[in-house]
Amino acid sequence: MWAIVPIKDLGLAKQRLADVLDEHARRRLCRAMTEDVLSALAATEGLDGTLVVTGDPDVKDLANRHGAQTYDDSDCQGLNAAVRAGIAHCK
């Protein structure tokens, strides 16, 4: 069983918080959330692996540091497309 984690470009994340957080703060928040998820998955027994689907180089670096594989999603066709691409890659 694989965990597939689609993560958009950190600069585009959490847009709905734009009224209360500037882009830098939103980027830091999303990076911290990504770290939390990847840490939890790295500690989860029974997973065959973790695949992060992203086009963001910073996210790819985080994934690699947590032992996850990455799949490039630079064309970013949305969440559902990213999940489908991740599933196809894992097969």
PDB file of C-alpha atoms in Angstrom:
ATOM      1  CA  MET A   1       0.000   0.000   0.000  1.00  0.00           C
ATOM      2  CA  TRP A   2       1.337   3.415  -1.009  1.00  0.00           C
ATOM      3  CA  ALA A   3       0.489   6.811   0.392  1.00  0.00           C
ATOM      4  CA  ILE A   4       0.015   9.295  -2.452  1.00  0.00           C
ATOM      5  CA  VAL A   5       0.314  12.931  -1.394  1.00  0.00           C
ATOM      6  CA  PRO A   6      -0.463  15.624  -3.979  1.00  0.00           C
ATOM      7  CA  ILE A   7       1.039  18.992  -3.021  1.00  0.00           C
ATOM      8  CA  LYS A   8       0.704  22.091  -5.164  1.00  0.00           C
ATOM      9  CA  ASP A   9       3.368  24.761  -5.494  1.00  0.00           C
ATOM     10  CA  LEU A  10       3.914  26.241  -2.027  1.00  0.00           C
ATOM     11  CA  GLY A  11       3.591  29.756  -3.443  1.00  0.00           C
ATOM     12  CA  LEU A  12       0.041  28.967  -4.551  1.00  0.00           C
ATOM     13  CA  ALA A  13      -1.092  27.215  -1.396  1.00  0.00           C
ATOM     14  CA  LYS A  14      -3.647  28.425   1.108  1.00  0.00           C
ATOM     15  CA  GLN A  15      -4.960  31.242  -1.098  1.00  0.00           C
ATOM     16  CA  ARG A  16      -8.130  31.520   0.997  1.00  0.00           C
ATOM     17  CA  LEU A  17      -5.957  32.794   3.864  1.00  0.00           C
ATOM     18  CA  ALA A  18      -4.660  35.712   1.766  1.00  0.00           C
ATOM     19  CA  ASP A  19      -6.730  38.201   3.790  1.00  0.00           C
ATOM     20  CA  VAL A  20      -4.901  37.267   6.996  1.00  0.00           C
ATOM     21  CA  LEU A  21      -1.534  35.842   5.849  1.00  0.00           C
ATOM     22  CA  ASP A  22       0.857  37.206   3.239  1.00  0.00           C
ATOM     23  CA  GLU A  23       2.387  34.877   0.644  1.00  0.00           C
ATOM     24  CA  HIS A  24       5.521  34.253   2.715  1.00  0.00           C
ATOM     25  CA  ALA A  25       3.476  33.254   5.783  1.00  0.00           C
ATOM     26  CA  ARG A  26       1.202  31.010   3.705  1.00  0.00           C
ATOM     27  CA  ARG A  27       4.250  29.354   2.158  1.00  0.00           C
ATOM     28  CA  ARG A  28       5.770  28.733   5.626  1.00  0.00           C
ATOM     29  CA  LEU A  29       2.456  27.316   6.875  1.00  0.00           C
ATOM     30  CA  CYS A  30       2.133  24.933   3.938  1.00  0.00           C
ATOM     31  CA  ARG A  31       5.772  23.876   4.296  1.00  0.00           C
ATOM     32  CA  ALA A  32       5.210  23.097   8.003  1.00  0.00           C
ATOM     33  CA  MET A  33       2.052  21.123   7.191  1.00  0.00           C
ATOM     34  CA  THR A  34       3.944  19.190   4.513  1.00  0.00           C
ATOM     35  CA  GLU A  35       6.722  18.396   6.997  1.00  0.00           C
ATOM     36  CA  ASP A  36       4.142  17.124   9.500  1.00  0.00           C
ATOM     37  CA  VAL A  37       2.434  14.858   6.965  1.00  0.00           C
ATOM     38  CA  LEU A  38       5.699  13.461   5.605  1.00  0.00           C
ATOM     39  CA  SER A  39       7.042  12.839   9.115  1.00  0.00           C
ATOM     40  CA  ALA A  40       3.870  10.985  10.070  1.00  0.00           C
ATOM     41  CA  LEU A  41       3.975   8.870   6.914  1.00  0.00           C
ATOM     42  CA  ALA A  42       7.666   8.064   7.386  1.00  0.00           C
ATOM     43  CA  ALA A  43       6.812   6.717  10.846  1.00  0.00           C
ATOM     44  CA  THR A  44       3.841   4.671   9.619  1.00  0.00           C
ATOM     45  CA  GLU A  45       4.435   0.941   9.553  1.00  0.00           C
ATOM     46  CA  GLY A  46       2.980  -1.140   6.760  1.00  0.00           C
ATOM     47  CA  LEU A  47       3.367   1.349   3.934  1.00  0.00           C
ATOM     48  CA  ASP A  48       5.261   0.172   0.884  1.00  0.00           C
ATOM     49  CA  GLY A  49       6.178   3.777   0.218  1.00  0.00           C
ATOM     50  CA  THR A  50       5.121   7.387  -0.013  1.00  0.00           C
ATOM     51  CA  LEU A  51       4.789   9.198  -3.331  1.00  0.00           C
ATOM     52  CA  VAL A  52       4.593  12.982  -3.364  1.00  0.00           C
ATOM     53  CA  VAL A  53       3.095  14.372  -6.568  1.00  0.00           C
ATOM     54  CA  THR A  54       4.322  17.940  -7.033  1.00  0.00           C
ATOM     55  CA  GLY A  55       6.039  20.344  -9.353  1.00  0.00           C
ATOM     56  CA  ASP A  56       7.557  22.405  -6.530  1.00  0.00           C
ATOM     57  CA  PRO A  57      11.324  21.882  -6.115  1.00  0.00           C
ATOM     58  CA  ASP A  58      11.165  22.727  -2.389  1.00  0.00           C
ATOM     59  CA  VAL A  59       8.476  20.094  -1.831  1.00  0.00           C
ATOM     60  CA  LYS A  60      10.512  17.556  -3.807  1.00  0.00           C
ATOM     61  CA  ASP A  61      13.463  18.279  -1.526  1.00  0.00           C
ATOM     62  CA  LEU A  62      11.304  17.842   1.598  1.00  0.00           C
ATOM     63  CA  ALA A  63       9.931  14.570   0.235  1.00  0.00           C
ATOM     64  CA  ASN A  64      13.397  13.221  -0.466  1.00  0.00           C
ATOM     65  CA  ARG A  65      14.582  14.154   3.030  1.00  0.00           C
ATOM     66  CA  HIS A  66      11.685  12.141   4.477  1.00  0.00           C
ATOM     67  CA  GLY A  67      12.400   9.100   2.320  1.00  0.00           C
ATOM     68  CA  ALA A  68       9.474   9.659  -0.038  1.00  0.00           C
ATOM     69  CA  GLN A  69       9.589   9.299  -3.792  1.00  0.00           C
ATOM     70  CA  THR A  70       8.402  12.128  -6.017  1.00  0.00           C
ATOM     71  CA  TYR A  71       6.475  12.318  -9.251  1.00  0.00           C
ATOM     72  CA  ASP A  72       6.767  15.524 -11.256  1.00  0.00           C
ATOM     73  CA  ASP A  73       3.508  17.403 -11.674  1.00  0.00           C
ATOM     74  CA  SER A  74       4.875  20.604 -13.180  1.00  0.00           C
ATOM     75  CA  ASP A  75       1.877  20.957 -15.514  1.00  0.00           C
ATOM     76  CA  CYS A  76      -0.446  20.945 -12.439  1.00  0.00           C
ATOM     77  CA  GLN A  77      -3.784  19.799 -13.820  1.00  0.00           C
ATOM     78  CA  GLY A  78      -5.440  19.830 -10.395  1.00  0.00           C
ATOM     79  CA  LEU A  79      -5.862  17.555  -7.401  1.00  0.00           C
ATOM     80  CA  ASN A  80      -7.754  14.723  -9.097  1.00  0.00           C
ATOM     81  CA  ALA A  81      -5.316  14.577 -12.014  1.00  0.00           C
ATOM     82  CA  ALA A  82      -2.382  14.545  -9.585  1.00  0.00           C
ATOM     83  CA  VAL A  83      -3.882  11.635  -7.646  1.00  0.00           C
ATOM     84  CA  ARG A  84      -4.614   9.705 -10.854  1.00  0.00           C
ATOM     85  CA  ALA A  85      -1.032  10.289 -12.050  1.00  0.00           C
ATOM     86  CA  GLY A  86       0.288   9.093  -8.693  1.00  0.00           C
ATOM     87  CA  ILE A  87      -1.818   5.942  -8.818  1.00  0.00           C
ATOM     88  CA  ALA A  88      -0.693   5.188 -12.362  1.00  0.00           C
ATOM     89  CA  HIS A  89       2.934   5.729 -11.364  1.00  0.00           C
ATOM     90  CA  CYS A  90       2.638   3.372  -8.378  1.00  0.00           C
ATOM     91  CA  LYS A  91       1.104   0.626 -10.506  1.00  0.00           C
TER      92      LYS A  91
END
